[in-house]
C-alpha positions as CSV (number, residue, x, y, z in Angstrom):
1,M,0.0,0.0,0.0
2,K,1.9,3.0,-1.3
3,K,-0.4,5.3,0.8
4,L,1.5,4.1,3.9
5,F,4.8,5.1,2.3
6,D,3.5,8.5,1.3
7,E,2.3,9.1,4.9
8,L,5.7,8.1,6.2
9,S,7.4,10.4,3.7
10,Y,5.4,13.4,4.8
11,K,6.0,12.5,8.4
12,V,9.7,12.5,7.8
13,S,9.5,15.9,6.2
14,K,7.5,17.2,9.1
15,E,10.0,15.8,11.7
16,T,12.8,17.3,9.7
17,T,11.1,20.7,9.9
18,K,10.5,20.4,13.6
19,K,14.1,19.3,14.3
20,Y,15.7,22.2,12.4
21,S,13.3,25.1,12.8
22,T,10.9,25.8,15.7
23,S,9.9,29.1,14.1
24,F,8.9,27.6,10.8
25,S,7.2,24.7,12.5
26,L,5.0,27.1,14.4
27,G,4.2,29.0,11.2
28,I,3.2,25.8,9.4
29,L,1.0,24.9,12.3
30,A,-0.8,28.2,11.7
31,L,-1.6,27.2,8.2
32,S,-4.8,25.4,7.2
33,S,-4.3,21.6,7.8
34,A,-5.0,20.9,4.1
35,I,-1.7,22.6,3.1
36,R,0.6,21.8,5.9
37,N,2.1,18.6,4.5
38,P,3.2,20.1,1.2
39,I,4.9,23.0,3.0
40,Y,6.6,20.5,5.3
41,A,7.8,18.7,2.1
42,I,9.2,21.9,0.6
43,Y,11.0,22.9,3.8
44,G,12.3,19.4,4.4
45,Y,13.7,19.3,0.9
46,V,15.5,22.7,1.1
47,R,16.7,22.0,4.6
48,I,18.6,18.8,3.6
49,A,20.2,20.6,0.6
50,D,21.3,23.4,3.0
51,E,22.7,21.0,5.5
52,I,24.8,19.4,2.8
53,V,26.6,22.6,2.0
54,D,26.7,24.0,5.5
55,S,27.3,21.1,7.9
56,F,28.8,18.0,6.2
57,H,32.4,19.2,6.5
58,D,34.0,15.8,6.8
59,Y,32.4,14.6,3.6
60,D,32.7,15.4,-0.1
61,K,30.0,18.1,-0.3
62,E,30.2,18.5,-4.0
63,K,29.6,14.8,-4.6
64,L,26.8,14.7,-2.1
65,L,25.0,17.7,-3.6
66,H,25.4,16.4,-7.1
67,K,23.9,13.1,-6.0
68,F,21.0,14.9,-4.3
69,K,20.4,16.9,-7.5
70,T,20.4,13.8,-9.6
71,D,18.1,12.0,-7.2
72,T,15.8,15.0,-7.2
73,F,15.2,15.0,-10.9
74,N,15.1,11.2,-11.1
75,A,12.3,11.3,-8.5
76,L,10.4,14.0,-10.4
77,E,10.7,11.9,-13.6
78,D,9.8,8.6,-12.0
79,R,7.2,10.1,-9.7
80,I,8.6,8.1,-6.8
81,S,11.7,8.0,-4.6
82,L,12.9,5.6,-1.9
83,N,14.2,8.7,-0.1
84,P,11.2,9.9,2.0
85,I,12.2,13.6,1.8
86,L,12.4,13.4,-2.0
87,Q,9.2,11.3,-2.2
88,S,7.1,13.9,-0.3
89,F,8.8,16.7,-2.3
90,Q,8.1,15.1,-5.7
91,E,4.5,14.4,-4.7
92,T,4.1,18.1,-3.8
93,V,5.8,19.4,-7.0
94,H,3.4,17.3,-9.2
95,Q,0.3,18.0,-7.1
96,Y,0.7,21.8,-7.2
97,S,2.5,22.0,-10.6
98,I,5.6,23.7,-9.1
99,D,7.8,25.0,-11.8
100,E,11.0,22.9,-12.1
101,N,12.9,26.0,-13.0
102,L,12.5,27.1,-9.4
103,I,14.2,23.9,-8.3
104,H,17.1,24.4,-10.7
105,Q,17.5,27.9,-9.4
106,F,17.5,26.8,-5.8
107,L,20.1,24.1,-6.4
108,K,22.3,26.6,-8.3
109,S,22.5,28.7,-5.2
110,M,23.4,25.7,-3.1
111,E,26.2,25.0,-5.6
112,M,27.4,28.6,-5.2
113,D,27.9,27.8,-1.5
114,L,30.5,25.2,-2.4
115,Q,32.7,27.9,-3.9
116,K,34.7,30.8,-2.5
117,I,32.8,33.7,-4.1
118,D,33.5,37.4,-3.8
119,Y,29.9,38.6,-4.1
120,N,29.2,41.6,-6.3
121,S,25.7,43.0,-6.6
122,D,24.6,40.6,-9.4
123,L,25.9,37.5,-7.7
124,Y,24.3,38.6,-4.4
125,K,20.9,39.0,-6.1
126,E,21.3,35.7,-7.9
127,Y,22.1,33.8,-4.7
128,I,19.2,35.3,-2.8
129,L,16.9,34.5,-5.8
130,G,17.8,30.8,-5.6
131,S,18.3,30.4,-1.9
132,A,15.2,32.2,-0.7
133,E,13.0,33.9,-3.3
134,V,12.2,30.7,-5.3
135,V,11.4,28.8,-2.1
136,G,8.8,31.5,-1.3
137,L,7.5,31.0,-4.9
138,M,7.3,27.2,-4.4
139,C,5.2,27.8,-1.2
140,L,3.1,30.4,-3.0
141,Q,2.1,27.8,-5.7
142,V,0.8,25.7,-2.8
143,F,-1.0,28.6,-1.2
144,V,-2.9,29.6,-4.4
145,N,-3.6,26.0,-5.4
146,G,-3.1,26.5,-9.1
147,N,-4.7,29.9,-9.4
148,K,-2.3,31.4,-12.0
149,E,-3.8,34.9,-11.8
150,Q,-3.4,35.0,-8.0
151,Y,0.1,33.6,-8.3
152,E,1.3,36.3,-10.7
153,K,-0.3,39.0,-8.5
154,L,1.4,37.8,-5.3
155,K,4.7,36.7,-6.9
156,P,6.7,39.9,-6.3
157,Y,5.6,40.0,-2.7
158,A,6.6,36.4,-2.1
159,M,10.0,37.1,-3.6
160,I,10.6,40.2,-1.5
161,L,9.5,38.4,1.7
162,G,12.0,35.6,1.0
163,S,14.7,38.2,0.3
164,A,14.0,39.9,3.6
165,F,14.1,36.6,5.5
166,Q,17.4,35.7,3.9
167,K,19.1,39.0,4.6
168,V,18.0,38.7,8.3
169,N,19.6,35.2,8.2
170,F,22.8,36.7,6.8
171,L,23.1,39.1,9.7
172,R,22.1,36.5,12.3
173,D,24.6,34.0,10.9
174,M,27.4,36.4,10.0
175,K,29.8,35.0,12.7
176,D,29.5,31.4,11.5
177,D,29.3,32.2,7.8
178,Y,32.5,34.3,8.0
179,Y,34.7,32.5,10.6
180,T,33.5,28.9,10.0
181,L,32.4,28.7,6.4
182,G,34.5,31.6,5.0
183,R,31.5,33.3,3.4
184,V,30.5,37.0,3.1
185,Y,27.3,37.4,1.2
186,F,26.8,41.2,1.3
187,P,28.4,42.6,-1.9
188,G,31.7,44.3,-1.6
189,L,31.9,44.0,2.1
190,D,35.3,43.8,3.7
191,M,34.7,42.2,7.1
192,T,37.6,44.0,8.6
193,Y,35.6,47.2,8.1
194,F,32.2,46.0,9.1
195,D,30.8,48.6,11.5
196,N,27.6,50.1,12.7
197,N,27.2,52.4,9.7
198,I,27.4,49.5,7.2
199,K,25.1,47.4,9.4
200,A,22.6,50.3,9.5
201,S,22.6,50.6,5.7
202,I,21.8,46.8,5.3
203,E,19.0,47.2,7.9
204,K,17.4,50.0,6.1
205,E,17.2,47.8,3.0
206,I,15.6,45.0,5.0
207,E,13.1,47.4,6.6
208,E,11.8,48.5,3.2
209,E,11.4,44.9,2.1
210,F,9.4,44.0,5.2
211,R,7.2,47.0,4.6
212,Q,6.4,45.9,1.0
213,A,6.0,42.2,1.9
214,L,3.3,42.9,4.4
215,I,1.1,44.3,1.6
216,G,1.3,40.9,-0.1
217,I,0.7,38.9,3.1
218,K,-2.7,40.7,3.5
219,M,-3.7,39.5,0.0
220,L,-3.0,35.8,0.7
221,P,-5.8,33.3,0.8
222,P,-7.2,32.8,4.3
223,S,-5.8,29.2,4.4
224,S,-2.2,30.6,4.5
225,R,-2.5,34.2,5.6
226,F,-2.0,33.8,9.3
227,G,0.8,31.2,9.0
228,V,2.8,33.5,6.7
229,Y,2.0,36.5,8.9
230,L,3.3,34.6,12.0
231,A,6.6,33.8,10.1
232,Y,6.8,37.4,9.1
233,R,6.3,38.6,12.7
234,Y,9.0,36.2,14.0
235,Y,11.5,37.5,11.5
236,V,10.6,41.1,12.3
237,S,11.2,40.4,16.0
238,L,14.5,38.7,15.2
239,F,15.4,41.7,13.0
240,R,14.6,44.2,15.8
241,K,16.8,42.2,18.2
242,I,19.6,42.3,15.7
243,K,19.2,46.0,15.2
244,R,19.7,46.6,19.0
245,K,23.1,44.9,18.8
246,S,26.3,46.5,17.6
247,A,28.2,45.3,14.5
248,Q,30.8,43.8,16.9
249,N,28.1,41.9,18.8
250,I,26.9,40.4,15.5
251,L,30.4,39.1,14.9
252,N,30.7,37.6,18.4
253,G,27.6,35.4,18.5
254,R,24.4,34.2,16.8
255,I,21.3,36.2,17.8
256,R,18.4,34.0,18.8
257,I,14.8,34.2,20.0
258,S,13.9,31.7,22.8
259,N,11.2,29.1,22.2
260,G,9.2,30.7,25.0
261,A,9.3,34.0,23.3
262,K,8.2,32.3,20.1
263,I,5.2,30.9,21.8
264,S,4.3,34.3,23.3
265,L,4.7,35.9,19.8
266,M,2.4,33.3,18.3
267,M,-0.3,34.1,20.9
268,S,0.0,37.9,20.5
269,C,0.0,37.6,16.7
270,Y,-3.2,35.6,16.8
271,V,-4.9,38.3,18.9
272,Q,-3.7,41.0,16.6
273,Y,-4.7,39.0,13.5
274,K,-8.2,38.5,14.8
275,T,-8.8,42.0,16.2
276,S,-7.1,44.6,14.0
277,L,-4.6,43.9,11.3
278,F,-6.6,41.8,8.9
């Protein structure tokens, strides 16, 4: 009974999401139950690719990512995979007609993480497109459930929200990215000169993206609106915490929001969602 394997596959994607991200797990719980599994499948897929390039230091990352890429497109062609993460992902891609170009673009950004790149403006934009914006577009195709007109209307907002999330991640993870992985994503940034003025200019860009993204969140279908709003509010809270830190503090440690604070945020978001914002 393949149904049992499908259920197991989605469960593995769900557990992967829960293991790696409390914040996204809470956001997915706030979605309509009908669309939770496909979002778990998308997150589980991108999480594993990200782990290959970020964490598997004692292994041949290039070989592993190449195999993951090959296995991905074999699963899409065969409409089945014995890898539960790929199985749930390919089911989701076919069910919601997710554009395979988005997957190619995502994997291209993962391949960029295997190289030592001096990011200029164009490469910076290309990396964010593949690592974050297209993931937002995959989720959007689930949210609109095949409505092409709605997808095109919301597409720029989904992309800009993904961009804002990623840039907050860049600031949050700057210490590990630079000192452990040897990466600097912000274009033209010499880390020996990273100071509060440079940090403030990056933050100004992120603030504008958050402002624009909220417009699109308000236009989402009810089945996904609160879940995306909750993820938005989490990242805004994280961003505000980062803003209160100096550039040197950012380089000394990773900024976090406690699980207790995340639960409190979820409750306050729900009250606001029901009473005023939407």
